[in-house]
DNA sequence: TTACACATGTAACACGTTACATGATTTT
DNA sequence: AAAATCATGTAACGTGTTACATGTGTAA
């Protein structure tokens, strides 16, 4: 149910259309909670039906902006203060690591180099974003303070995963036996099982 | 498609039943990639239809164990070496931080204390798991080396988030204006909008 | 003989993604 | 006049969760 509350939260800043909200997810929030426009339009309809948001204005070519209702604001605050955070994490990078033993040392080294480069680059991006907010490049408001905090999380998590990839390069890695390699790296022709 | 490949990967270690695989997800893999038993049984059926796994044995009370086929092993290795990792991350803890400005300083402090405690505890758990693997408590094999690497990732990410929560406690936080508070912390009675 | 753990599955629903469809406004 | 961007939505599909249903083997 996080999308629901994220939408209310964004509308609490100022009214916005489904299109606006899609863009904010694509540019900022999508890094921790992806959502495409079909999902957003669907959820906006439900939120409107439930009275948590209301139509604020209708503009050219069907543009409809929404604003939070008092009930919506209360619901967002209830979500934030209720204490039951869903700590479920999905990290394909780490899931893969459970199966590193199926890769040859060469394959693994290449993989870890790419992962390290990706995460270090991402960390740098978030660090720069945080520094820009500290400089006040986007003005100062309670909202930008919160985004500053979120950027810090991104920087720290990306840094942690980049450091992990570096560390993994020097960790012991025995690699798969010949029988596994014999299955081939890509081809799916079942030969003689050995 | 990660569940599919994770199941093949687990079966590459040794044959197992849907029940066995469900338990391994619940105990280990579920921390980075949750999967309930209905999803696992469904995916096993598809994998069997696609010839990537095969029935290995049938035991008492309908227990069916599966093993990988050569085609399945090749597919798992193709997935691991293909280079296109899905870096999508969903972190409700960080998503919430974007809306910290809707909480009072008191509410936020309480929230961050709980988050810090949770993540520091989790980090400690993974660190201990890593140390146990380093001591060889679970024997030594390519597979346990890989699990050691995965535990390191868990420890580092949890540590990063715990440190972030500590940091956020001392970061500036203006908090919401009176109009937001007036909406109440939980009640959903729409009063006079102001 | 009662209870518990084993073991498998279906059904219904919720959430999320991709592809498709439509049309208006603005820019080139 | 053509192309790009704005703006909204539906349809189909895939993934993931919760609840339900069923029956067996083992231990108390």
PDB file of N, CA and C (backbone and C1' of nucleotides) in Angstrom, chain A residues 7 17-27 35-38 40-41, chain D residues 8:
ATOM      1  N   UNK A   7       1.570   8.824  -3.000  1.00  0.00           N
ATOM      2  CA  UNK A   7       0.826   9.774  -3.824  1.00  0.00           C
ATOM      3  C   UNK A   7       0.188  10.854  -2.962  1.00  0.00           C
ATOM      4  N   UNK A  17      -1.082  16.725 -11.286  1.00  0.00           N
ATOM      5  CA  UNK A  17      -1.833  15.801 -12.143  1.00  0.00           C
ATOM      6  C   UNK A  17      -1.155  14.430 -12.148  1.00  0.00           C
ATOM      7  N   UNK A  18      -1.849  13.438 -12.690  1.00  0.00           N
ATOM      8  CA  UNK A  18      -1.274  12.106 -12.813  1.00  0.00           C
ATOM      9  C   UNK A  18       0.043  12.142 -13.579  1.00  0.00           C
ATOM     10  N   UNK A  19       0.055  12.962 -14.580  1.00  0.00           N
ATOM     11  CA  UNK A  19       1.265  13.127 -15.395  1.00  0.00           C
ATOM     12  C   UNK A  19       2.425  13.679 -14.557  1.00  0.00           C
ATOM     13  N   UNK A  20       2.149  14.732 -13.791  1.00  0.00           N
ATOM     14  CA  UNK A  20       3.172  15.313 -12.916  1.00  0.00           C
ATOM     15  C   UNK A  20       3.716  14.255 -11.955  1.00  0.00           C
ATOM     16  N   UNK A  21       2.795  13.514 -11.362  1.00  0.00           N
ATOM     17  CA  UNK A  21       3.192  12.518 -10.368  1.00  0.00           C
ATOM     18  C   UNK A  21       4.028  11.409 -11.017  1.00  0.00           C
ATOM     19  N   UNK A  22       3.642  11.025 -12.243  1.00  0.00           N
ATOM     20  CA  UNK A  22       4.424  10.014 -12.969  1.00  0.00           C
ATOM     21  C   UNK A  22       5.857  10.476 -13.157  1.00  0.00           C
ATOM     22  N   UNK A  23       5.995  11.745 -13.501  1.00  0.00           N
ATOM     23  CA  UNK A  23       7.341  12.276 -13.717  1.00  0.00           C
ATOM     24  C   UNK A  23       8.152  12.278 -12.433  1.00  0.00           C
ATOM     25  N   UNK A  24       7.494  12.643 -11.341  1.00  0.00           N
ATOM     26  CA  UNK A  24       8.242  12.663 -10.072  1.00  0.00           C
ATOM     27  C   UNK A  24       8.684  11.258  -9.682  1.00  0.00           C
ATOM     28  N   UNK A  25       7.862  10.274  -9.985  1.00  0.00           N
ATOM     29  CA  UNK A  25       8.270   8.910  -9.698  1.00  0.00           C
ATOM     30  C   UNK A  25       9.426   8.505 -10.610  1.00  0.00           C
ATOM     31  N   UNK A  26       9.325   8.883 -11.880  1.00  0.00           N
ATOM     32  CA  UNK A  26      10.372   8.501 -12.828  1.00  0.00           C
ATOM     33  C   UNK A  26      11.705   9.141 -12.461  1.00  0.00           C
ATOM     34  N   UNK A  27      11.655  10.367 -11.940  1.00  0.00           N
ATOM     35  CA  UNK A  27      12.897  11.109 -11.698  1.00  0.00           C
ATOM     36  C   UNK A  27      13.463  10.923 -10.304  1.00  0.00           C
ATOM     37  N   UNK A  35       7.024   3.088 -10.104  1.00  0.00           N
ATOM     38  CA  UNK A  35       5.593   3.055 -10.423  1.00  0.00           C
ATOM     39  C   UNK A  35       5.379   3.667 -11.803  1.00  0.00           C
ATOM     40  N   UNK A  36       4.767   2.932 -12.675  1.00  0.00           N
ATOM     41  CA  UNK A  36       4.459   3.437 -14.012  1.00  0.00           C
ATOM     42  C   UNK A  36       3.159   4.206 -14.020  1.00  0.00           C
ATOM     43  N   UNK A  37       2.889   4.911 -15.119  1.00  0.00           N
ATOM     44  CA  UNK A  37       1.701   5.760 -15.129  1.00  0.00           C
ATOM     45  C   UNK A  37       0.380   4.997 -15.067  1.00  0.00           C
ATOM     46  N   UNK A  38       0.276   3.785 -15.653  1.00  0.00           N
ATOM     47  CA  UNK A  38      -1.012   3.101 -15.518  1.00  0.00           C
ATOM     48  C   UNK A  38      -1.361   2.821 -14.055  1.00  0.00           C
ATOM     49  N   UNK A  40      -0.338   4.555 -11.477  1.00  0.00           N
ATOM     50  CA  UNK A  40      -0.616   5.822 -10.807  1.00  0.00           C
ATOM     51  C   UNK A  40      -2.026   6.324 -11.124  1.00  0.00           C
ATOM     52  N   UNK A  41      -2.419   6.285 -12.389  1.00  0.00           N
ATOM     53  CA  UNK A  41      -3.781   6.728 -12.738  1.00  0.00           C
ATOM     54  C   UNK A  41      -4.815   5.858 -12.033  1.00  0.00           C
TER      55      UNK A  41
ATOM     56  P    DT D   8      -3.157  14.190 -16.778  1.00  0.00           P
ATOM     57  O5'  DT D   8      -3.923  13.035 -17.557  1.00  0.00           O
ATOM     58  C5'  DT D   8      -5.122  13.374 -18.240  1.00  0.00           C
ATOM     59  C4'  DT D   8      -5.680  12.159 -18.933  1.00  0.00           C
ATOM     60  C3'  DT D   8      -5.950  10.967 -18.016  1.00  0.00           C
ATOM     61  O3'  DT D   8      -7.352  10.822 -17.843  1.00  0.00           O
ATOM     62  C1'  DT D   8      -4.994  10.296 -20.099  1.00  0.00           C
TER      63       DT D   8
END
